[in-house]
Tab-separated table of C-alpha atoms and ligand atoms in Angstrom:
chain	number	residue	atom	x	y	z
A	29	UNK	CA	-16.295	-34.561	10.572
A	30	UNK	CA	-17.465	-33.535	14.027
A	31	UNK	CA	-18.588	-37.100	14.901
A	32	UNK	CA	-14.957	-38.187	15.299
A	33	UNK	CA	-14.073	-37.816	18.981
A	34	UNK	CA	-10.385	-37.650	19.626
A	35	UNK	CA	-8.650	-38.667	22.838
A	36	UNK	CA	-5.032	-39.091	23.760
A	37	UNK	CA	-3.844	-42.138	25.701
A	38	UNK	CA	-0.410	-42.434	27.205
A	39	UNK	CA	0.665	-46.013	26.587
A	40	UNK	CA	4.126	-45.802	27.937
A	41	UNK	CA	5.998	-43.102	29.655
A	42	UNK	CA	9.167	-42.625	31.557
A	43	UNK	CA	11.409	-39.644	32.185
A	44	UNK	CA	12.934	-39.789	28.718
A	45	UNK	CA	10.571	-41.722	26.534
A	46	UNK	CA	6.861	-41.604	26.036
A	47	UNK	CA	4.489	-43.044	23.503
A	48	UNK	CA	1.174	-41.350	22.861
A	49	UNK	CA	-1.560	-42.676	20.692
A	50	UNK	CA	-4.409	-40.557	19.374
A	51	UNK	CA	-7.530	-42.688	19.261
A	52	UNK	CA	-10.180	-41.672	16.800
A	53	UNK	CA	-13.633	-42.927	17.730
A	54	UNK	CA	-14.810	-42.696	14.146
A	55	UNK	CA	-16.252	-45.274	11.728
A	56	UNK	CA	-12.660	-46.212	10.900
A	57	UNK	CA	-12.037	-47.449	14.419
A	58	UNK	CA	-14.375	-50.363	13.602
A	59	UNK	CA	-11.983	-51.668	10.948
A	60	UNK	CA	-10.368	-54.993	11.949
A	61	UNK	CA	-7.403	-54.249	14.157
A	62	UNK	CA	-5.313	-56.721	12.148
A	63	UNK	CA	-5.134	-54.048	9.456
A	64	UNK	CA	-3.035	-51.947	11.752
A	65	UNK	CA	-0.739	-54.702	12.978
A	66	UNK	CA	2.896	-54.814	12.052
A	67	UNK	CA	4.893	-57.900	11.166
A	68	UNK	CA	5.751	-58.333	14.836
A	69	UNK	CA	2.036	-58.411	15.566
A	70	UNK	CA	2.067	-55.615	18.081
A	71	UNK	CA	0.000	-52.504	17.594
A	72	UNK	CA	1.701	-49.324	16.309
A	73	UNK	CA	5.219	-50.546	17.099
A	74	UNK	CA	6.731	-47.794	14.993
A	75	UNK	CA	5.314	-44.765	16.724
A	76	UNK	CA	8.363	-44.308	18.884
A	77	UNK	CA	8.962	-40.836	20.144
A	78	UNK	CA	12.348	-39.248	20.080
A	79	UNK	CA	14.210	-39.284	23.368
A	80	UNK	CA	14.325	-35.559	23.808
A	81	UNK	CA	15.554	-34.079	27.080
A	82	UNK	CA	14.363	-30.587	26.093
A	83	UNK	CA	10.883	-31.919	25.429
A	84	UNK	CA	8.167	-29.707	26.873
A	85	UNK	CA	5.819	-32.105	28.685
A	86	UNK	CA	2.916	-29.642	28.625
A	87	UNK	CA	2.966	-28.905	24.930
A	88	UNK	CA	2.330	-32.554	23.948
A	89	UNK	CA	4.343	-31.878	20.789
A	90	UNK	CA	6.577	-34.831	19.996
A	91	UNK	CA	8.952	-35.574	17.179
A	92	UNK	CA	8.161	-39.046	15.944
A	93	UNK	CA	10.889	-41.217	14.496
A	94	UNK	CA	10.350	-44.418	12.598
A	95	UNK	CA	11.507	-47.756	13.852
A	96	UNK	CA	14.331	-49.108	11.724
A	97	UNK	CA	12.014	-51.809	10.348
A	98	UNK	CA	10.566	-49.040	8.146
A	99	UNK	CA	14.019	-48.540	6.576
A	100	UNK	CA	13.404	-44.909	5.444
A	101	UNK	CA	16.917	-44.590	4.034
A	102	UNK	CA	16.208	-47.477	1.654
A	103	UNK	CA	13.235	-45.711	0.051
A	104	UNK	CA	15.833	-44.160	-2.259
A	105	UNK	CA	18.398	-46.356	-3.961
A	106	UNK	CA	21.216	-45.447	-3.623
A	107	UNK	CA	20.313	-43.692	-0.344
A	108	UNK	CA	19.577	-39.967	-0.637
A	109	UNK	CA	22.546	-37.641	-0.241
A	110	UNK	CA	22.387	-35.140	2.610
A	111	UNK	CA	21.374	-31.641	1.541
A	112	UNK	CA	24.630	-29.788	0.792
A	113	UNK	CA	25.292	-26.462	2.480
A	114	UNK	CA	24.378	-23.932	-0.227
A	115	UNK	CA	27.028	-21.377	-1.238
A	116	UNK	CA	24.547	-18.554	-0.531
A	117	UNK	CA	21.723	-18.478	2.004
A	118	UNK	CA	19.578	-15.886	0.224
A	119	UNK	CA	19.563	-14.415	-3.253
A	120	UNK	CA	17.247	-13.008	-5.895
A	121	UNK	CA	16.066	-14.979	-8.894
A	122	UNK	CA	14.840	-13.307	-12.083
A	123	UNK	CA	12.295	-15.072	-14.313
A	124	UNK	CA	12.093	-13.438	-17.738
A	125	UNK	CA	8.719	-14.184	-19.329
A	126	UNK	CA	9.614	-13.092	-22.859
A	127	UNK	CA	7.601	-12.460	-25.987
A	128	UNK	CA	8.948	-14.650	-28.792
A	129	UNK	CA	8.712	-13.805	-32.501
A	130	UNK	CA	9.789	-15.405	-35.769
A	131	UNK	CA	12.772	-12.990	-35.874
A	132	UNK	CA	15.648	-14.832	-34.223
A	133	UNK	CA	17.997	-11.828	-34.060
A	134	UNK	CA	15.309	-9.783	-32.354
A	135	UNK	CA	14.639	-12.655	-29.900
A	136	UNK	CA	18.304	-12.806	-28.932
A	137	UNK	CA	18.632	-9.019	-28.477
A	138	UNK	CA	15.344	-8.940	-26.567
A	139	UNK	CA	16.416	-11.746	-24.232
A	140	UNK	CA	19.723	-9.985	-23.574
A	141	UNK	CA	17.914	-6.782	-22.568
A	142	UNK	CA	15.649	-8.704	-20.206
A	143	UNK	CA	18.618	-10.485	-18.598
A	144	UNK	CA	20.347	-7.123	-18.100
A	145	UNK	CA	17.206	-5.671	-16.545
A	146	UNK	CA	16.838	-8.618	-14.151
A	147	UNK	CA	20.499	-8.353	-13.145
A	148	UNK	CA	20.137	-4.593	-12.610
A	149	UNK	CA	17.290	-5.378	-10.219
A	150	UNK	CA	19.603	-7.616	-8.200
A	151	UNK	CA	18.963	-11.096	-9.648
A	152	UNK	CA	21.945	-13.423	-9.181
A	153	UNK	CA	20.208	-16.207	-11.082
A	154	UNK	CA	18.278	-15.402	-14.260
A	155	UNK	CA	16.114	-17.879	-16.100
A	156	UNK	CA	14.613	-17.745	-19.602
A	157	UNK	CA	11.615	-19.591	-21.102
A	158	UNK	CA	11.456	-22.828	-23.063
A	159	UNK	CA	12.227	-22.220	-26.796
A	160	UNK	CA	12.810	-18.471	-26.532
A	161	UNK	CA	14.753	-17.941	-29.795
A	162	UNK	CA	12.238	-19.623	-32.126
A	163	UNK	CA	8.510	-20.189	-32.550
A	164	UNK	CA	7.408	-23.367	-30.763
A	165	UNK	CA	6.667	-25.623	-33.732
A	166	UNK	CA	8.035	-28.695	-35.422
A	167	UNK	CA	8.451	-26.660	-38.618
A	168	UNK	CA	10.621	-24.100	-36.830
A	169	UNK	CA	12.876	-26.378	-34.742
A	170	UNK	CA	15.134	-27.492	-37.657
A	171	UNK	CA	15.339	-23.929	-39.018
A	172	UNK	CA	16.263	-22.223	-35.724
A	173	UNK	CA	18.426	-25.021	-34.295
A	174	UNK	CA	22.013	-24.196	-33.298
A	175	UNK	CA	25.132	-26.284	-32.841
A	176	UNK	CA	25.733	-25.512	-29.174
A	177	UNK	CA	28.896	-27.603	-28.915
A	178	UNK	CA	30.494	-25.729	-31.822
A	179	UNK	CA	29.589	-22.402	-30.121
A	180	UNK	CA	30.527	-18.986	-31.557
A	181	UNK	CA	28.665	-18.131	-34.737
A	182	UNK	CA	27.190	-21.617	-34.895
A	183	UNK	CA	25.259	-20.807	-31.724
A	184	UNK	CA	24.477	-17.071	-31.441
A	185	UNK	CA	21.865	-17.689	-28.729
A	186	UNK	CA	24.199	-19.462	-26.299
A	187	UNK	CA	27.085	-17.135	-27.188
A	188	UNK	CA	24.893	-14.259	-26.008
A	189	UNK	CA	23.990	-16.130	-22.806
A	190	UNK	CA	27.630	-16.857	-22.032
A	191	UNK	CA	28.644	-13.218	-22.575
A	192	UNK	CA	25.754	-11.893	-20.502
A	193	UNK	CA	26.573	-14.247	-17.614
A	194	UNK	CA	30.249	-13.198	-17.671
A	195	UNK	CA	29.664	-9.455	-18.009
A	196	UNK	CA	26.865	-9.314	-15.443
A	197	UNK	CA	28.520	-11.882	-13.127
A	198	UNK	CA	25.373	-13.930	-12.741
A	199	UNK	CA	24.276	-17.527	-13.205
A	200	UNK	CA	21.959	-18.085	-16.176
A	201	UNK	CA	19.561	-20.985	-16.697
A	202	UNK	CA	19.163	-20.290	-20.373
A	203	UNK	CA	15.614	-21.497	-20.989
A	204	UNK	CA	15.804	-23.779	-23.985
A	205	UNK	CA	16.563	-23.581	-27.694
A	206	UNK	CA	16.432	-26.142	-30.477
A	207	UNK	CA	19.868	-27.795	-30.619
A	208	UNK	CA	21.421	-29.528	-33.630
A	209	UNK	CA	23.913	-32.273	-32.891
A	210	UNK	CA	24.931	-34.312	-35.919
A	211	UNK	CA	21.703	-35.316	-37.621
A	212	UNK	CA	19.650	-34.997	-34.440
A	213	UNK	CA	17.667	-32.171	-32.907
A	214	UNK	CA	17.088	-31.673	-29.183
A	215	UNK	CA	15.200	-29.230	-26.971
A	216	UNK	CA	18.134	-28.062	-24.847
A	217	UNK	CA	18.718	-25.911	-21.770
A	218	UNK	CA	22.199	-24.504	-21.075
A	219	UNK	CA	23.376	-23.332	-17.661
A	220	UNK	CA	26.136	-20.713	-17.511
A	221	UNK	CA	28.247	-19.731	-14.510
A	222	UNK	CA	29.167	-16.133	-13.694
A	223	UNK	CA	32.471	-16.596	-15.562
A	224	UNK	CA	30.494	-17.345	-18.733
A	225	UNK	CA	31.450	-21.041	-18.785
A	226	UNK	CA	28.857	-23.596	-19.862
A	227	UNK	CA	28.257	-25.600	-16.671
A	228	UNK	CA	25.564	-27.979	-17.891
A	229	UNK	CA	23.418	-28.871	-20.855
A	230	UNK	CA	20.044	-30.551	-20.333
A	231	UNK	CA	18.250	-32.124	-23.264
A	232	UNK	CA	14.507	-32.507	-22.625
A	233	UNK	CA	14.161	-36.090	-21.425
A	234	UNK	CA	10.410	-36.535	-21.854
A	235	UNK	CA	9.194	-35.381	-25.249
A	236	UNK	CA	5.862	-33.582	-25.446
A	237	UNK	CA	3.759	-36.002	-27.453
A	238	UNK	CA	0.129	-35.433	-26.560
A	239	UNK	CA	-3.203	-35.709	-28.314
A	240	UNK	CA	-6.289	-34.201	-26.714
A	241	UNK	CA	-8.730	-34.263	-29.670
A	242	UNK	CA	-10.255	-30.898	-30.492
A	243	UNK	CA	-7.934	-29.172	-28.018
A	244	UNK	CA	-4.268	-29.803	-28.563
A	245	UNK	CA	-2.107	-32.214	-30.486
A	246	UNK	CA	1.640	-31.787	-30.424
A	247	UNK	CA	4.180	-34.455	-31.305
A	248	UNK	CA	7.671	-33.224	-30.472
A	249	UNK	CA	9.118	-36.596	-31.410
A	250	UNK	CA	8.319	-35.822	-35.086
A	251	UNK	CA	11.473	-33.695	-35.105
A	252	UNK	CA	13.197	-33.972	-31.732
A	253	UNK	CA	15.167	-36.706	-29.997
A	254	UNK	CA	14.819	-37.239	-26.243
A	255	UNK	CA	17.752	-36.478	-23.962
A	256	UNK	CA	19.385	-39.345	-22.136
A	257	UNK	CA	20.332	-38.008	-18.721
A	258	UNK	CA	18.990	-36.063	-15.774
A	259	UNK	CA	20.950	-32.851	-15.207
A	260	UNK	CA	21.917	-31.502	-11.819
A	261	UNK	CA	24.544	-28.833	-11.443
A	262	UNK	CA	26.410	-27.076	-8.631
A	263	UNK	CA	26.311	-23.330	-9.227
A	264	UNK	CA	27.150	-20.195	-7.242
A	265	UNK	CA	23.491	-20.078	-6.205
A	266	UNK	CA	23.055	-23.665	-5.116
A	267	UNK	CA	22.574	-27.149	-6.499
A	268	UNK	CA	20.054	-26.943	-9.334
A	269	UNK	CA	18.168	-29.742	-11.079
A	270	UNK	CA	16.995	-28.965	-14.613
A	271	UNK	CA	13.860	-30.131	-16.392
A	272	UNK	CA	12.174	-28.759	-19.488
A	273	UNK	CA	8.391	-28.319	-19.562
A	274	UNK	CA	6.919	-31.820	-20.036
A	275	UNK	CA	9.713	-33.146	-17.756
A	276	UNK	CA	7.785	-31.568	-14.845
A	277	UNK	CA	5.037	-34.183	-15.234
A	278	UNK	CA	7.421	-36.984	-14.245
A	279	UNK	CA	7.781	-36.871	-10.497
A	280	UNK	CA	10.506	-39.497	-10.573
A	281	UNK	CA	12.901	-36.955	-12.094
A	282	UNK	CA	12.214	-34.449	-9.309
A	283	UNK	CA	12.626	-37.189	-6.687
A	284	UNK	CA	15.990	-38.117	-8.153
A	285	UNK	CA	17.091	-34.480	-8.031
A	286	UNK	CA	15.964	-34.143	-4.418
A	287	UNK	CA	17.817	-37.344	-3.523
A	288	UNK	CA	20.930	-35.909	-5.187
A	289	UNK	CA	20.717	-32.864	-2.917
A	290	UNK	CA	19.062	-30.259	-5.151
A	291	UNK	CA	18.078	-26.977	-3.488
A	292	UNK	CA	16.096	-25.799	-6.491
A	293	UNK	CA	14.613	-27.297	-9.638
A	294	UNK	CA	14.315	-25.007	-12.678
A	295	UNK	CA	11.796	-25.869	-15.376
A	296	UNK	CA	11.728	-23.594	-18.420
A	297	UNK	CA	8.314	-24.479	-19.841
A	298	UNK	CA	5.622	-23.535	-22.322
A	299	UNK	CA	2.370	-25.077	-21.177
A	300	UNK	CA	-0.639	-24.350	-23.353
A	301	UNK	CA	-4.208	-23.071	-23.078
A	302	UNK	CA	-5.632	-26.565	-22.445
A	303	UNK	CA	-3.251	-27.997	-19.859
A	304	UNK	CA	-1.947	-24.716	-18.440
A	305	UNK	CA	-5.004	-23.641	-16.442
A	306	UNK	CA	-5.346	-27.068	-14.795
A	307	UNK	CA	-1.854	-28.417	-14.456
A	308	UNK	CA	0.861	-25.751	-14.599
A	309	UNK	CA	0.690	-24.450	-11.035
A	310	UNK	CA	-0.520	-27.777	-9.651
A	311	UNK	CA	2.551	-29.627	-10.933
A	312	UNK	CA	5.000	-26.990	-9.715
A	313	UNK	CA	3.513	-26.963	-6.244
A	314	UNK	CA	3.406	-30.756	-6.135
A	315	UNK	CA	7.081	-31.101	-7.143
A	316	UNK	CA	8.056	-28.487	-4.522
A	317	UNK	CA	5.902	-29.799	-1.665
A	318	UNK	CA	6.719	-33.476	-2.229
A	319	UNK	CA	10.439	-32.837	-2.418
A	320	UNK	CA	10.641	-29.914	0.002
A	321	UNK	CA	12.698	-27.701	-2.283
A	322	UNK	CA	12.262	-24.612	-4.447
A	323	UNK	CA	10.749	-24.884	-7.918
A	324	UNK	CA	11.063	-22.093	-10.502
A	325	UNK	CA	9.390	-22.024	-13.903
A	326	UNK	CA	9.699	-19.635	-16.827
A	327	UNK	CA	7.295	-19.506	-19.777
A	328	UNK	CA	7.183	-17.445	-22.952
A	329	UNK	CA	4.585	-14.649	-22.864
A	330	UNK	CA	1.281	-15.504	-24.531
A	331	UNK	CA	0.838	-14.663	-28.211
A	332	UNK	CA	-2.703	-15.516	-29.291
A	333	UNK	CA	-1.692	-15.222	-32.956
A	334	UNK	CA	0.997	-17.911	-32.623
A	335	UNK	CA	0.557	-21.492	-33.820
A	336	UNK	CA	1.204	-22.672	-30.250
A	337	UNK	CA	-0.305	-20.418	-27.605
A	338	UNK	CA	1.675	-20.461	-24.358
A	339	UNK	CA	-0.058	-20.249	-20.987
A	340	UNK	CA	2.475	-17.887	-19.387
A	341	UNK	CA	2.305	-17.628	-15.573
A	342	UNK	CA	5.995	-18.057	-14.742
A	343	UNK	CA	6.248	-18.824	-11.047
A	344	UNK	CA	8.473	-19.391	-8.017
A	345	UNK	CA	7.268	-21.964	-5.475
A	346	UNK	CA	8.765	-22.476	-2.013
A	347	UNK	CA	9.551	-25.729	-0.189
A	348	UNK	CA	6.138	-25.783	1.539
A	349	UNK	CA	4.397	-25.764	-1.853
A	350	UNK	CA	3.592	-22.079	-1.505
A	351	UNK	CA	3.503	-19.750	-4.517
A	352	UNK	CA	6.026	-17.027	-3.673
A	353	UNK	CA	5.816	-15.032	-6.880
A	354	UNK	CA	3.913	-15.378	-10.121
A	355	UNK	CA	2.589	-13.357	-13.040
A	356	UNK	CA	-0.128	-13.358	-15.682
A	357	UNK	CA	0.446	-14.085	-19.369
A	358	UNK	CA	1.980	-10.851	-20.659
A	359	UNK	CA	5.691	-10.108	-20.866
A	360	UNK	CA	7.126	-9.628	-17.403
A	361	UNK	CA	10.242	-10.037	-15.317
A	362	UNK	CA	9.664	-11.566	-11.910
A	363	UNK	CA	12.261	-10.782	-9.267
A	364	UNK	CA	11.818	-12.861	-6.126
A	365	UNK	CA	13.882	-13.942	-3.146
A	366	UNK	CA	15.010	-17.493	-2.491
A	367	UNK	CA	15.885	-18.226	1.142
A	368	UNK	CA	17.516	-21.633	1.483
A	369	UNK	CA	17.213	-21.611	5.288
A	370	UNK	CA	13.554	-22.497	4.674
A	371	UNK	CA	14.603	-25.891	3.294
A	372	UNK	CA	15.807	-26.976	6.753
A	373	UNK	CA	12.776	-25.425	8.432
A	374	UNK	CA	10.296	-27.284	6.228
A	375	UNK	CA	12.203	-30.552	6.465
A	376	UNK	CA	12.198	-30.246	10.260
A	377	UNK	CA	8.506	-29.335	10.349
A	378	UNK	CA	7.609	-32.281	8.135
A	379	UNK	CA	10.384	-34.879	8.423
A	380	UNK	CA	9.283	-36.815	5.324
A	381	UNK	CA	12.751	-38.167	4.657
A	382	UNK	CA	12.765	-39.986	7.992
A	383	UNK	CA	9.220	-41.235	7.543
A	384	UNK	CA	9.483	-42.975	4.173
A	385	UNK	CA	8.687	-46.681	4.041
A	386	UNK	CA	11.702	-48.253	2.398
A	387	UNK	CA	10.215	-51.582	3.480
A	388	UNK	CA	7.258	-50.928	1.138
A	389	UNK	CA	8.616	-48.949	-1.810
A	390	UNK	CA	11.848	-47.769	-3.361
A	391	UNK	CA	12.816	-45.287	-6.060
A	392	UNK	CA	15.954	-46.313	-7.940
A	393	UNK	CA	18.217	-43.665	-9.481
A	394	UNK	CA	19.480	-45.920	-12.260
A	395	UNK	CA	22.332	-43.626	-13.295
A	396	UNK	CA	23.671	-43.171	-9.759
A	397	UNK	CA	23.297	-46.842	-8.993
A	398	UNK	CA	25.340	-47.739	-12.094
A	399	UNK	CA	28.045	-45.188	-11.332
A	400	UNK	CA	28.307	-46.398	-7.704
A	401	UNK	CA	28.772	-50.025	-8.736
B	515	LIG	N1	4.930	-28.137	-23.821
B	515	LIG	C1	5.263	-29.125	-23.001
B	515	LIG	O1	6.338	-29.672	-23.089
B	515	LIG	C2	4.344	-29.613	-21.945
B	515	LIG	C3	2.950	-29.188	-21.871
B	515	LIG	O2	2.481	-28.216	-22.470
B	515	LIG	C4	2.091	-30.028	-21.016
B	515	LIG	O3	2.617	-30.964	-20.409
B	515	LIG	O4	0.892	-29.790	-20.937
């Protein structure tokens, strides 16, 4: 609003340290000043400016740091790990938005072709959609489920992924397939290294049980069991956190991945025609912007004749929350560049990690806390 008049007052300055306060003469300035007081009862005690000998006095651009009473490192318990140096600075990711049919053999052959095409276009990391070898339905999950741990003929879908990764020398985030383990079924994503080895297996942690009357009702827990652990994996293209579809709605999972040093979070997902238009892009951009990392999603292509109609719109989002590449709802292969140097740039531009209020809130990574103790 134009009525707010802004002025800058130098409260303290010396050669190496200065403190500037922007005063807003707006209706808010009439709020009781006690609201802005810290425990020590002095005004704005935390707006210390970094002692910066290269500071350009004219530019009036300062890098604020928080006083230790804000305890930013304690906002994550255990404290966040530093971002690891990624094994590659830049690479291409391929997102294969596949059509899925009731013919499992066709789905596997079709996925293989798409992976080969993405690799031929230079992708070093290829990702598939959620439930790409089977229709997305509770009736289909038990029929199409594979015993991933047994491998070989018991799991033709993951056998293909392993072979493709090895022959093409790429990393594959293998979307998800229904997995059978004993008498349980899971919605499971496998990650393969360029030597074809299974690096990680993520079982969807948050099951998609929703009921929006007249629009969509889906109860995954009728057939599936929820996974028990977050999954983060070091690959040849960086540290990747994995979530499957509904997992993207739980920001705590993304925060945990960021605190464990993820460069990228991959979410194979199949949003639908009710939630997709409103939430799909919003959630991806929120996870990326809040955590200052890359987010990639991969959906099945839309089939309006299917029992569950997928939204499509596979997307890559950068660490500023910007959509870098996306598509519509038809079959497509997105090839887009990931540049990890932007992680540092964005985290320097917006130093959120140093500005958290560990004195006011804390997110506990229960698994890490247990393993540390
Ligand atoms: N299919 C899902 O798991 C999630 C989804 O469609 C939604 O959250 O909406």
